Structures are given as structure tokens and as C-alpha cells.
Coordinates of C-alpha atoms in Angstrom, one line a residue:
Chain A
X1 CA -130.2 -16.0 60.0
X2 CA -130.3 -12.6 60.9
X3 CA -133.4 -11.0 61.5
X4 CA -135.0 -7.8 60.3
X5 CA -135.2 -4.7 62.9
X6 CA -137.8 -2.9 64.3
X7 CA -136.5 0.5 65.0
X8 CA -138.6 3.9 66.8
X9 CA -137.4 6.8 66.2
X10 CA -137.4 9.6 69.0
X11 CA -137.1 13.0 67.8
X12 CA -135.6 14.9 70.8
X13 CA -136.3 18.4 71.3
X14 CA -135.4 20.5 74.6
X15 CA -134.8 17.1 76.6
X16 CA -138.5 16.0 75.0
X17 CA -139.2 13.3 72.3
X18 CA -141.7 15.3 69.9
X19 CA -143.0 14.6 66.8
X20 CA -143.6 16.3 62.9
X21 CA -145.2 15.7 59.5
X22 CA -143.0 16.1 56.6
X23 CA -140.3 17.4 58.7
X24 CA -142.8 20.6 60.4
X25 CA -145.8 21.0 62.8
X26 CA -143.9 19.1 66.0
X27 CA -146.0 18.2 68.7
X28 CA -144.8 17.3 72.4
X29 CA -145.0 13.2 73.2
X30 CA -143.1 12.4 76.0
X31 CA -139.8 11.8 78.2
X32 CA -136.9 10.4 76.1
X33 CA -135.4 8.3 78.6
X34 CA -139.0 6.5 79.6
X35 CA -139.8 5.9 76.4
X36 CA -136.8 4.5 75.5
X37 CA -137.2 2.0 78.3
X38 CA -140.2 1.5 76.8
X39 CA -139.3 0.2 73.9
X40 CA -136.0 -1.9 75.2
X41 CA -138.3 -4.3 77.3
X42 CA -141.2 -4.6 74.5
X43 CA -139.4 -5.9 71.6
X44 CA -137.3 -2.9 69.9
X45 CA -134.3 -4.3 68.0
X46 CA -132.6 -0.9 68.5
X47 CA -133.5 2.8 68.9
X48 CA -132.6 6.0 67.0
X49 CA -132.5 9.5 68.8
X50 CA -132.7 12.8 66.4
X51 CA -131.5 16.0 67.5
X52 CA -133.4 18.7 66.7
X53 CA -132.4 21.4 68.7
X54 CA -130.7 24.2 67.1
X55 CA -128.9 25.4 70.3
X56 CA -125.8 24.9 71.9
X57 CA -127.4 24.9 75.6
X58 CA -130.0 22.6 74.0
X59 CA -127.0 20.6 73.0
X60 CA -126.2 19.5 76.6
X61 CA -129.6 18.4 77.4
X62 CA -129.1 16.1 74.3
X63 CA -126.3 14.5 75.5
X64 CA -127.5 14.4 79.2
X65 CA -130.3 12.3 77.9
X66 CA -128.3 10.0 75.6
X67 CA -126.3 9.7 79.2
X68 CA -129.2 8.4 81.2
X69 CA -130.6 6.7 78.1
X70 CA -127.6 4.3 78.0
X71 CA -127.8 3.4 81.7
X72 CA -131.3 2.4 81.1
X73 CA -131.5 0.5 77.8
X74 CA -129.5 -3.0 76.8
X75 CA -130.2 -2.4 73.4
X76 CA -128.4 -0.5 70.8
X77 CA -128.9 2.8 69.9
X78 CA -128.2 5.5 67.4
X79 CA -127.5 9.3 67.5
X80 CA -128.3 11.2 65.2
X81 CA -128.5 15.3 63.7
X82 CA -126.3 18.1 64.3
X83 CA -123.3 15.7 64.0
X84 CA -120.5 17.4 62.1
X85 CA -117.1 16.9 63.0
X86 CA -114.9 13.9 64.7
X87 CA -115.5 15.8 68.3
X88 CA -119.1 15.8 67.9
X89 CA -119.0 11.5 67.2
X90 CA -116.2 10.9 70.3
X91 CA -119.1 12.9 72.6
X92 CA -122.0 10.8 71.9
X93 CA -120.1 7.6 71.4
X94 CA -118.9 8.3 75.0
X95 CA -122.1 9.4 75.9
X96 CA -122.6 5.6 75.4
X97 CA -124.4 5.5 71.9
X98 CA -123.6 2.5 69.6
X99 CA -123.6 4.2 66.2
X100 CA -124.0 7.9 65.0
X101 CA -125.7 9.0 61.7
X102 CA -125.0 11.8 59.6
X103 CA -126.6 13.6 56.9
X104 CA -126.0 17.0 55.7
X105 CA -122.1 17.1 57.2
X106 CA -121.5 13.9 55.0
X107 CA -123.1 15.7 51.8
X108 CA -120.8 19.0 52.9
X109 CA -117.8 17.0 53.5
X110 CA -117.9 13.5 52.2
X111 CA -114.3 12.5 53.8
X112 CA -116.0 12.8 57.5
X113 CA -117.3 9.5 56.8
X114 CA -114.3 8.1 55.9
X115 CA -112.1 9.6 59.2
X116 CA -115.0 8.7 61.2
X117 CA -114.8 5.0 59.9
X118 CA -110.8 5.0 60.2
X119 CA -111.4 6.6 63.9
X120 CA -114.8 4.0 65.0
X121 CA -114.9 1.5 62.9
X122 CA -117.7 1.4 60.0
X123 CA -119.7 -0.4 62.2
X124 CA -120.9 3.0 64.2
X125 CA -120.9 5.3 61.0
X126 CA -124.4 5.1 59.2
X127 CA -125.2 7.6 56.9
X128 CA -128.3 9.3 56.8
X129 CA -130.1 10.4 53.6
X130 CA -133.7 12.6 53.3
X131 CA -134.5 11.9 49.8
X132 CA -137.6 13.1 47.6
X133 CA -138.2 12.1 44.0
X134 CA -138.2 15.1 41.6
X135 CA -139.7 13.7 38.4
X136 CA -138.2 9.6 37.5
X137 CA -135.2 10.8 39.7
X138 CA -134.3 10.3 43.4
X139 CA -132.6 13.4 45.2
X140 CA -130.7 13.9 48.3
X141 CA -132.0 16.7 50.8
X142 CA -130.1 18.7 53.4
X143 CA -131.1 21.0 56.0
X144 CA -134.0 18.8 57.2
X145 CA -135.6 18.4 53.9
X146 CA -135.0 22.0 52.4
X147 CA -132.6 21.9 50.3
X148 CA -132.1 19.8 47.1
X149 CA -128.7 19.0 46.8
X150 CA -128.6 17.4 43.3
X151 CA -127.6 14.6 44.5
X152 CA -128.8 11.3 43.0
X153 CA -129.7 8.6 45.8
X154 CA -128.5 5.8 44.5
X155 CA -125.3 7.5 43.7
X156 CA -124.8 9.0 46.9
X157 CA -125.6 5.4 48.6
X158 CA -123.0 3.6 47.1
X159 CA -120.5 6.7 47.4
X160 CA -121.4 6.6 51.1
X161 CA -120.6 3.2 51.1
X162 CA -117.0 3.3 49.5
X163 CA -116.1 5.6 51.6
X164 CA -117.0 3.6 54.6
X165 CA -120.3 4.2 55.7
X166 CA -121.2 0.9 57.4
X167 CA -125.0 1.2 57.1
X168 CA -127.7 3.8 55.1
X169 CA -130.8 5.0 56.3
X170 CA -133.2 6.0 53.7
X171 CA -135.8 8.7 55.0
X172 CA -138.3 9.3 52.6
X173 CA -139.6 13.2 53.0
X174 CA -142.5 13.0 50.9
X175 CA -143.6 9.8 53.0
X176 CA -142.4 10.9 56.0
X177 CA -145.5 11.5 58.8
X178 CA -147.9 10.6 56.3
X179 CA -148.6 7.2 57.4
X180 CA -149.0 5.7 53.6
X181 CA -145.8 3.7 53.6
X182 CA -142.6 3.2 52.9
X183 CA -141.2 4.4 49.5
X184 CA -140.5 0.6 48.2
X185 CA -139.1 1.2 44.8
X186 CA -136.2 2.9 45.9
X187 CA -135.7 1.4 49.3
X188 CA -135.1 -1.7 46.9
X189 CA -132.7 -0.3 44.5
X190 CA -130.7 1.0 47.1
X191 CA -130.9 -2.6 49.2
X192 CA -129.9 -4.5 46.1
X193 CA -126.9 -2.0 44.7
X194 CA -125.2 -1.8 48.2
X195 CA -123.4 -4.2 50.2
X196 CA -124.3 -2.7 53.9
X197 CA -127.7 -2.7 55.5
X198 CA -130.3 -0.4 54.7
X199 CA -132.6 1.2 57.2
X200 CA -136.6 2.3 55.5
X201 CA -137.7 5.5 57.3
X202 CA -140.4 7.5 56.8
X203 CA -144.5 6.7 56.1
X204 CA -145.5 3.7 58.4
X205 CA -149.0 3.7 59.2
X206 CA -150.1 -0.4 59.6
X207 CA -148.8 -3.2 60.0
X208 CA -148.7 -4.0 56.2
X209 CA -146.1 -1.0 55.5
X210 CA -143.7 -2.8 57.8
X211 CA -144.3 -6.0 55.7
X212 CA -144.0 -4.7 52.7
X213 CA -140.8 -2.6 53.2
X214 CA -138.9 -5.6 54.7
X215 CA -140.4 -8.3 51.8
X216 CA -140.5 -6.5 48.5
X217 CA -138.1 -3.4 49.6
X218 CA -136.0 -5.9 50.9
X219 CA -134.9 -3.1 53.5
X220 CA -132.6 -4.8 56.4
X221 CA -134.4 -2.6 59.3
X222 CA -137.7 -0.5 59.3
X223 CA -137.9 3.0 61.2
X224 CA -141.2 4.1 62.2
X225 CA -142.1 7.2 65.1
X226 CA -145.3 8.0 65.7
X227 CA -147.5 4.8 65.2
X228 CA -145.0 3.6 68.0
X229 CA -145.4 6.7 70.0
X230 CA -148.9 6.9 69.8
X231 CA -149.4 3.1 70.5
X232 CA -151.2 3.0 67.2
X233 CA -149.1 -0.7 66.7
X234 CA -147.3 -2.0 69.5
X235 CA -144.0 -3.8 68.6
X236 CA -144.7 -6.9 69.9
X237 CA -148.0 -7.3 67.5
X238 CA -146.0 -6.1 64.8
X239 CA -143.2 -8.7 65.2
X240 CA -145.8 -11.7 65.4
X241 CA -147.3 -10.0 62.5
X242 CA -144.4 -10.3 60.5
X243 CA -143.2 -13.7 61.9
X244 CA -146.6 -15.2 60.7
X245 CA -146.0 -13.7 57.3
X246 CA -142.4 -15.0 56.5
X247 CA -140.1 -12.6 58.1
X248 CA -137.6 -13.3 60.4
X249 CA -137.9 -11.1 63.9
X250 CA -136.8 -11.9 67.4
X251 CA -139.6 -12.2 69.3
X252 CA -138.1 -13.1 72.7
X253 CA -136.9 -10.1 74.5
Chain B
X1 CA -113.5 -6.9 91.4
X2 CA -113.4 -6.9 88.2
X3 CA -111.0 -4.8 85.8
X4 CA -113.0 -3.5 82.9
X5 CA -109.3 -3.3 80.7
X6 CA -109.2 0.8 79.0
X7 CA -106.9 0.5 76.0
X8 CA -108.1 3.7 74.6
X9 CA -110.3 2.0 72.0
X10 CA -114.4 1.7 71.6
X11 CA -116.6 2.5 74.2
X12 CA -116.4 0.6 76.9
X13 CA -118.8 2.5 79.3
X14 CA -121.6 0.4 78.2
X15 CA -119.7 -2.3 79.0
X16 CA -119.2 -1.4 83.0
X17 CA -122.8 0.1 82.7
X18 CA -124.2 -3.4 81.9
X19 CA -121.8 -5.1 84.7
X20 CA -122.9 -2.5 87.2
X21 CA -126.3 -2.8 86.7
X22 CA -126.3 -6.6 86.9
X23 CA -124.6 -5.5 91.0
X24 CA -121.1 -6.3 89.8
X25 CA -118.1 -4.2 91.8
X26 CA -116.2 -3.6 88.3
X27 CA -113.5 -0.8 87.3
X28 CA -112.2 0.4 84.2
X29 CA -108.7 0.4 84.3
X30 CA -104.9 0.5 82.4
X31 CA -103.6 -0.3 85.7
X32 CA -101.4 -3.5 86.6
X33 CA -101.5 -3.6 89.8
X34 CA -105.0 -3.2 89.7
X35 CA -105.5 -5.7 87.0
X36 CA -103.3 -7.9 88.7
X37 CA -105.9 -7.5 92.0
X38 CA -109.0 -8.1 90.4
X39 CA -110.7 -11.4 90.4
X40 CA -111.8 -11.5 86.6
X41 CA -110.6 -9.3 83.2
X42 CA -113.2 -8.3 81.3
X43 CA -111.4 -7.2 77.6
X44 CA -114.1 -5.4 76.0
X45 CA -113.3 -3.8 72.0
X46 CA -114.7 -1.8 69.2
X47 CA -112.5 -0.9 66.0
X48 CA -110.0 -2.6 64.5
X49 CA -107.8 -5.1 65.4
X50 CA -104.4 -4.0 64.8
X51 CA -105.3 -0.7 66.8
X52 CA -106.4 -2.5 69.4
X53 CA -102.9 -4.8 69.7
X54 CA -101.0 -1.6 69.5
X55 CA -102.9 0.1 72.3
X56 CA -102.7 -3.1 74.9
X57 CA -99.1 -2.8 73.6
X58 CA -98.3 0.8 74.5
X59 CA -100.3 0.3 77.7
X60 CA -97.9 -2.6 79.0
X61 CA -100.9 -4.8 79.2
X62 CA -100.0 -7.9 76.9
X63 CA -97.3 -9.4 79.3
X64 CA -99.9 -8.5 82.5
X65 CA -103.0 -10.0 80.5
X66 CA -101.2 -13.3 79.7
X67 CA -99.0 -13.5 83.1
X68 CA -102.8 -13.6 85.1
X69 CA -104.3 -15.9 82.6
X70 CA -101.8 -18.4 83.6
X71 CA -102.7 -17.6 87.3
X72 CA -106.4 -19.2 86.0
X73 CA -107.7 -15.9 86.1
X74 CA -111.1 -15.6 84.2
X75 CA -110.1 -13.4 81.3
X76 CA -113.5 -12.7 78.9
X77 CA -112.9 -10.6 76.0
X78 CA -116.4 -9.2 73.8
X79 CA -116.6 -8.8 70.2
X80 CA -113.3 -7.8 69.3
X81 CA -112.0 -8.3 72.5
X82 CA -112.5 -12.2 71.4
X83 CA -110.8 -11.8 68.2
X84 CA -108.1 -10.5 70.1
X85 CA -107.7 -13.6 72.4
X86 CA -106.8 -15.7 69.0
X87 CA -103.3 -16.0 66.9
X88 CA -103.9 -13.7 64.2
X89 CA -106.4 -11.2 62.3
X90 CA -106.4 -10.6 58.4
X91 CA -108.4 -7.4 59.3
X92 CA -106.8 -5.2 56.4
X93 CA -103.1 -7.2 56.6
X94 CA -102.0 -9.9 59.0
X95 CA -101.5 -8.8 62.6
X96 CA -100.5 -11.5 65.5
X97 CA -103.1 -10.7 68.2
X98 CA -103.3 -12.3 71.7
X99 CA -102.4 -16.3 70.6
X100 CA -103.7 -17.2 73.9
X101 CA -106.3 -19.2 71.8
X102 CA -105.7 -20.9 68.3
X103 CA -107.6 -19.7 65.1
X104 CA -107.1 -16.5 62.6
X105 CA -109.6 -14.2 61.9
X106 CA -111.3 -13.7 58.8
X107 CA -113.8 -11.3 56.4
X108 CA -117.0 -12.6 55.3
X109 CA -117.5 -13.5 52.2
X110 CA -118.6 -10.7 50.0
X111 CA -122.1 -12.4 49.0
X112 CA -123.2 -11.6 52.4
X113 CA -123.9 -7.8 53.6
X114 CA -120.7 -6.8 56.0
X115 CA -121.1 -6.1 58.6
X116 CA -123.3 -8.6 60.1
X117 CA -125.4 -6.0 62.1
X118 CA -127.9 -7.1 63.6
X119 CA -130.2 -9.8 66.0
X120 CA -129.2 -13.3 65.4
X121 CA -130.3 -17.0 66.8
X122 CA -127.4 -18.6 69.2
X123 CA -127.0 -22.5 68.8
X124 CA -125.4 -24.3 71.2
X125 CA -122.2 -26.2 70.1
X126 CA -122.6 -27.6 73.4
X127 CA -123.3 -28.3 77.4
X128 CA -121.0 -25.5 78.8
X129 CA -122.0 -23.1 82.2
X130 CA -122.2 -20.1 80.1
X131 CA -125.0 -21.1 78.3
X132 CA -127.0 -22.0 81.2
X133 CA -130.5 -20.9 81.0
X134 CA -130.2 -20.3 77.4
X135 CA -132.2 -21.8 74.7
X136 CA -131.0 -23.0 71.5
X137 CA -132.6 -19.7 69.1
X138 CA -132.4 -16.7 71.7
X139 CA -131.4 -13.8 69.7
X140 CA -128.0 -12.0 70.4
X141 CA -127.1 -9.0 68.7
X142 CA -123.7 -8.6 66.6
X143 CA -121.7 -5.8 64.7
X144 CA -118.3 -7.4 63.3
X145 CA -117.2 -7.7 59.4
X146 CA -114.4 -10.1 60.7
X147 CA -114.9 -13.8 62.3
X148 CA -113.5 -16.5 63.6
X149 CA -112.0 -19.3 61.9
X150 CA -111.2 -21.4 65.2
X151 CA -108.9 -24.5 65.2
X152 CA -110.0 -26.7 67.5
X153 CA -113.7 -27.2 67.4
X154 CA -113.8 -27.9 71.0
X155 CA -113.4 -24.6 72.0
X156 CA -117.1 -23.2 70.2
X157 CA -119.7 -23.2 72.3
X158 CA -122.1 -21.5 70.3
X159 CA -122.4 -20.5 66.7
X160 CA -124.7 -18.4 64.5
X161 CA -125.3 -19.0 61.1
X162 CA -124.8 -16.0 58.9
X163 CA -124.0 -18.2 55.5
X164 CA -121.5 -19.6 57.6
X165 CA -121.2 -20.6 60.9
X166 CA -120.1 -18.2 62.9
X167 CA -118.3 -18.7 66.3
X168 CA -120.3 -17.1 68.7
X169 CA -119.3 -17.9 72.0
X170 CA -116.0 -19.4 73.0
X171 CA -114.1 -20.8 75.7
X172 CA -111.2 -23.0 77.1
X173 CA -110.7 -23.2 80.5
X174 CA -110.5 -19.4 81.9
X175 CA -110.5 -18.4 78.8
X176 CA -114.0 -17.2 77.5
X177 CA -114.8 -14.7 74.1
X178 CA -118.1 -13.5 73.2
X179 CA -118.0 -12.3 69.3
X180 CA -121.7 -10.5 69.5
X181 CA -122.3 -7.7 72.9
X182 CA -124.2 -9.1 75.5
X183 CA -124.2 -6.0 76.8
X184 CA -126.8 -5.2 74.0
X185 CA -128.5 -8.3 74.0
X186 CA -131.7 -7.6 75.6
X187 CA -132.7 -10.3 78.5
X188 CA -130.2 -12.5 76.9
X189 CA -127.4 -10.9 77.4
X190 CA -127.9 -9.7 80.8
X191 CA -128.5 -14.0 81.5
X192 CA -125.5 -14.4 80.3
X193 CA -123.3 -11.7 81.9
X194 CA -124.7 -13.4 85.0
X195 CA -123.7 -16.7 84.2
X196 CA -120.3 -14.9 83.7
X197 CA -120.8 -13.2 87.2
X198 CA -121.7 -17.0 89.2
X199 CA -118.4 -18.5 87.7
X200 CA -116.6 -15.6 89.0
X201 CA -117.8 -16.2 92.6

């Protein structure tokens, strides 16, 4: 069967990976392309890279990294922020990533998702969603976190998903950098309503986050920064970790 | 030399990336003659299937694909590059791909999550020099919503199960398909690129 992924996430900033809480107070960690090396030779299923630098000159760096990031790694990887038009997808994807995500362009113009899908294939379109719970109900954030679009989540997932989205990745803001865990309950609603994979992001901190994400928020993948970073867990522990408790990982890499 | 084919579909850098890394002298190329040169074709794809047939179409490559498989030249397509070696695809209508192998292409079921994303086990169908080195249960990793229902069993290799058995590597002859990227496959990939790369020589 297929197995559940392990996936860091390196936020990229000025050709650096760095590192926030709740979407603020980013701190410096280290050189996108070794880390991402890293990673490909100690048991990472995949790797995301966020862009989030505001500048076009910044811009170039980005892809100059993603460039030298692909002739390094023989793992797939994602791109993701500041993506808001066909152009912007055809430069990364020929940059050499695998799949690009977007967030706020989707919620400004839902029919991207759809040309991008017609253009790549569904298979390199994942749609990217910061969501926060106001009260019983789950909203969709753009603008890294700031503003509350009045989008429901769940609504907005399966949306995504008619329109050709061919994965969702679920970044919890209130969780995110807080190293408490995953928001389960609606990682699981989302898992269960929609028929493409869903990626957890946001609030690892141990070992039993991961678990419990992947068992009872029956997430397809698991996103996690800074306890990777930081060599809090190391990937390979996790995966054995995981294995010994009932979930399936590749563990030979 | 190898001719990494450009039809104007997917990326195909990490493709020749992979290739070149492994020491391979590999090109991408629309080019005949050099296609017609080269010692292997390497027919890599991302997309969909009836794009892809028009491209190798409108780039004159059918004819010069099959005209140096019948020479015996290794011809190895990835991912949908495989599905393209078969009869037919029923990827959103019925389109006539390749036919240089028998089988049609088909969705998953709908039970399953599509597409099947992700790291899964390889089981050897059988004995076969590609597989060399390999163990039955090294992970491989796949994107396709689309597989292969193959004719004649003697051409799988090795499957994965994903509620069904799917077709994973396959091969007649100089014929050879991956459906998953090796290219992305970690250390398993690159063992089997080489294995690619010794029946080259």
C-alpha cells in the first residue's frame, strides 16, 4: 500500500531557509539547497519550499535555489507562495519542481486552478489553505494568515477539488509554530469529504503529533519545519516510530 | 548517447538531471537525426495522454520512435511516457497511443484517492535485469490517476498494489515502461536507472 509522507518544510527567505511562529518572528536556519540534501538522503518522502520574499530581485534567488535544489535532490518537491498566474507555475516547474501550491491566488481567482490543471495535469496543482477556527467554524486565510476570507474550509476543499486541485494542504495558523499538534478534527473532515490526498501542516512538536495526525486525522502526508530544522526529531526516528505503531512509511532510502 | 525525447510536455529536466548525474552522455531532443544516432530513447511524460500523442505527432516523432524500435533500439518511456507505449488510453475519451505494446489504460476506481501520489512497495512479477539489486518492498514513488490494464501478463515485471495491482514496471524485449519516476525514487530509482544504463552498454 501506499505509505504516509514525511514532509519539511523550508521557508525561503533571501536565498535562506528561516523560520516563524504563527506566521511572524522569522529566525535565520540555514542554506536551502544543503538542507534539502539533508533531508533527500535521511528519509524525507518529499520536500516543500515557501517563498516568502516580497521582492522581485528576491524572486530570482528563489528560483536560482529551486535550480540547484533539483540537481541535488531525487525526491520530489513542491513550490510554493507568491504563485499567481500560469507564467509563474511554467518557471518553477522548469525550474525542476514537481508540484506547485497555491493559496491566496486560488481564493482570488478560483479558475487558476483549473487552467493550471488543464495546462500540468492535477497531479502538480495542490492547493494550499491557512485556516483558523472562528467559533464551531473553520475559515480560510489569505495574505499569510491576515485576512479572513469567509471562506468555510471544508467548502473551499472540495471546491478546490472539483476544480482540479490534485492534492490539499491544510496549514493550521493557530497551531502553526506552536509545537502542540496538529489540528485533527478538521484535518479528518477534510481527509474523509475529499477524494485527493491531504497534507497536515502546522503544530508538530513530538513524535506523537505525527502519529496522531496520520492515524486519527487520517491525513495522507504530515508537514512539520522546525522540529526537523532544529534536529529536535530526526526523520528516520520518526519513521521507525511510526512503523512500530501501525503506520506504513518507507524506511529504506 | 542517449536522446532524452522533448515533445513540449512535463518537465523533463529532471529527467536528464537524474541521467546526468548517474555519468550518462544524454540530450534532450525533437531531432531525428539525432534520435535516430543515439544508442537508447528515453520517453519521459507528465500531463495527459492525448496531449502528449498530439505533440509526438506534430513533432514527426511517432514514425522515427517506432522505425528505431524495430532497429532493437532500447526505447524506455516513464510514467506516462509508459502509458504511451500501449494501444489506447481512456484518459477523458479513447485516444490510440503508441500500440507498440498491448493493453489500454484505465482510471482507478473511485473508492481509492486519485491520484495515487505517493511512496509505494515494488513486487517483483519476476527475474528480469531491471530489477537487479532490487528487493521485493523498496519503495518507488508514483503520481498517475490512470493505469495499466496490460494484455499479456508476461510483459509485468513489477506491480504495486494500490487496491489493485498496478503495473509498475514493464518490458518486452527493447521495449521497457516505468509507470512511477525513478528519477524521484530516492536510492531506488537511481539503482534502477543504472540497471537501465548497464543494458545500454
Amino acid at each position: 500500500m501506499l505509505t504516509k509522507r514525511i514532509i519539511p518544510c523550508l521557508d525561503v527567505d533571501k536565498g535562506r531557509v528561516v523560520k516563524g511562529k504563527k506566521f511572524k518572528d522569522i529566525k535565520d536556519v540555514a542554506d536551502p539547497v544543503e538542507l534539502a540534501k539533508y533531508y533527500s538522503k535521511n528519509g524525507a518522502d518529499e520536500l516543500v519550499f515557501y517563498d516568502i520574499t516580497a521582492s522581485n530581485e528576491d524572486r530570482d534567488i528563489f528560483i536560482d535555489v529551486v535550480e540547484r535544489t533539483a540537481e541535488n535532490i531525487n525526491i520530489p518537491f513542491a513550490i510554493g507562495g507568491g504563485i499567481r498566474s500560469i507564467e509563474d507555475f511554467s518557471k518553477v516547474l522548469r525550474a525542476g519542481a514537481d508540484k506547485v501550491s497555491i493559496n491566496s491566488a486560488a481564493v482570488k481567482r478560483p479558475e487558476l486552478i483549473t487552467e493550471a490543471a488543464l495546462k500540468f495535469g492535477s497531479q502538480c496543482v495542490v492547493l494550499s489553505m491557512d485556516i483558523k477556527k472562528n467559533g464551531q467554524s473553520w475559515d480560510v486565510y489569505i495574505n499569510g494568515g491576515r485576512i479572513n476570507t469567509g471562506l468555510n474550509a471544508v467548502e473551499w476543499a472540495i471546491k478546490g477539488e472539483g476544480l482540479g486541485a490534485g492534492e490539499i494542504v491544510l496549514n493550521s495558523i493557530d497551531s502553526d509554530g506552536v509545537k502542540q499538534g496538529y489540528s485533527i478534527e478538521i484535518t479528518r473532515r477534510i481527509s474523509e469529504i475529499v477524494k485527493i490526498p491531504v497534507v497536515a501542516s502546522g503544530g508538530a512538536g513530538k513524535k506523537e503529533d505525527f502519529l496522531e495526525v496520520l492515524k486519527i486525522g487520517k491525513a495522507d502526508a504530515a508537514l512539520a519545519a522546525s522540529v526537523f530544522h532544529y534536529k529536535e526529531i530526526e526523520i528516520k526516528d520518526l519513521k521507525e516510530y511510526l512503523y512500530k505503531n501501525g503506520v506504513e512509511v518507507r524506511r529504506d532510502f | 548517447m542517449i536522446a532524452i525525447i522533448d515533445y513540449g510536455v512535463g518537465n523533463i529536466k529532471n529527467v536528464y538531471t537524474a541521467f546526468n548525474n548517474l555519468g550518462f552522455d544524454a540530450v534532450i531532443t525533437s531531432e531525428k537525426a539525432l534520435i535516430d544516432k543515439s544508442s537508447a530513447i528515453i520517453l519521459p511524460g507528465v500531463g495527459a495522454f492525448k496531449d502528449a500523442m498530439d505533440n509526438l505527432y506534430k513533432h514527426h516523432l511517432v514514425n522515427c520512435i517506432r522505425e528505431n524500435v524495430d532497429k532493437g533500439k532500447l526505447l524506455f518511456g516513464i510514467c506516462l511516457g509508459m502509458q504511451l507505449l500501449f494501444e489506447k488510453s481512456h484518459e477523458d475519451g479513447e485516444w490510440n497511443g503508441l500500440g507498440l505494446l498491448e493493453g489500454e489504460i484505465v482510471r482507478f476506481d473511485d473508492s481509492l484517492k486519485v491520484p495515487h501520489m505517493g511512496w509505494n512497495k515494488l513486487i517483483k512479477a519476476k527475474d528480469d535485469e531491471i530489477v537487479k539489486g532490487i528487493n521485493n518492498g523498496e519503495y518507488v514513488y508514483f503520481v498517475h490517476s490512470y493505469y495499466l490494464k496490460a494484455k499479456n501478463k508476461d510483459d509485468i515485471v513489477a506491480f504495486s498494489d494500490y487496491g489493485v495491482k498496478v503495473p509498475a514496471i514493464v518490458r518486452r524485449d527493447n521495449i521497457i515502461g516505468m509507470q512511477f519516476h525513478p528519477e524521484k525514487s530516492g536510492k531506488t530509482g537511481m539503482k534502477l536507472l543504472k540497471n537501465i544504463e548497464e543494458m545500454i552498454k
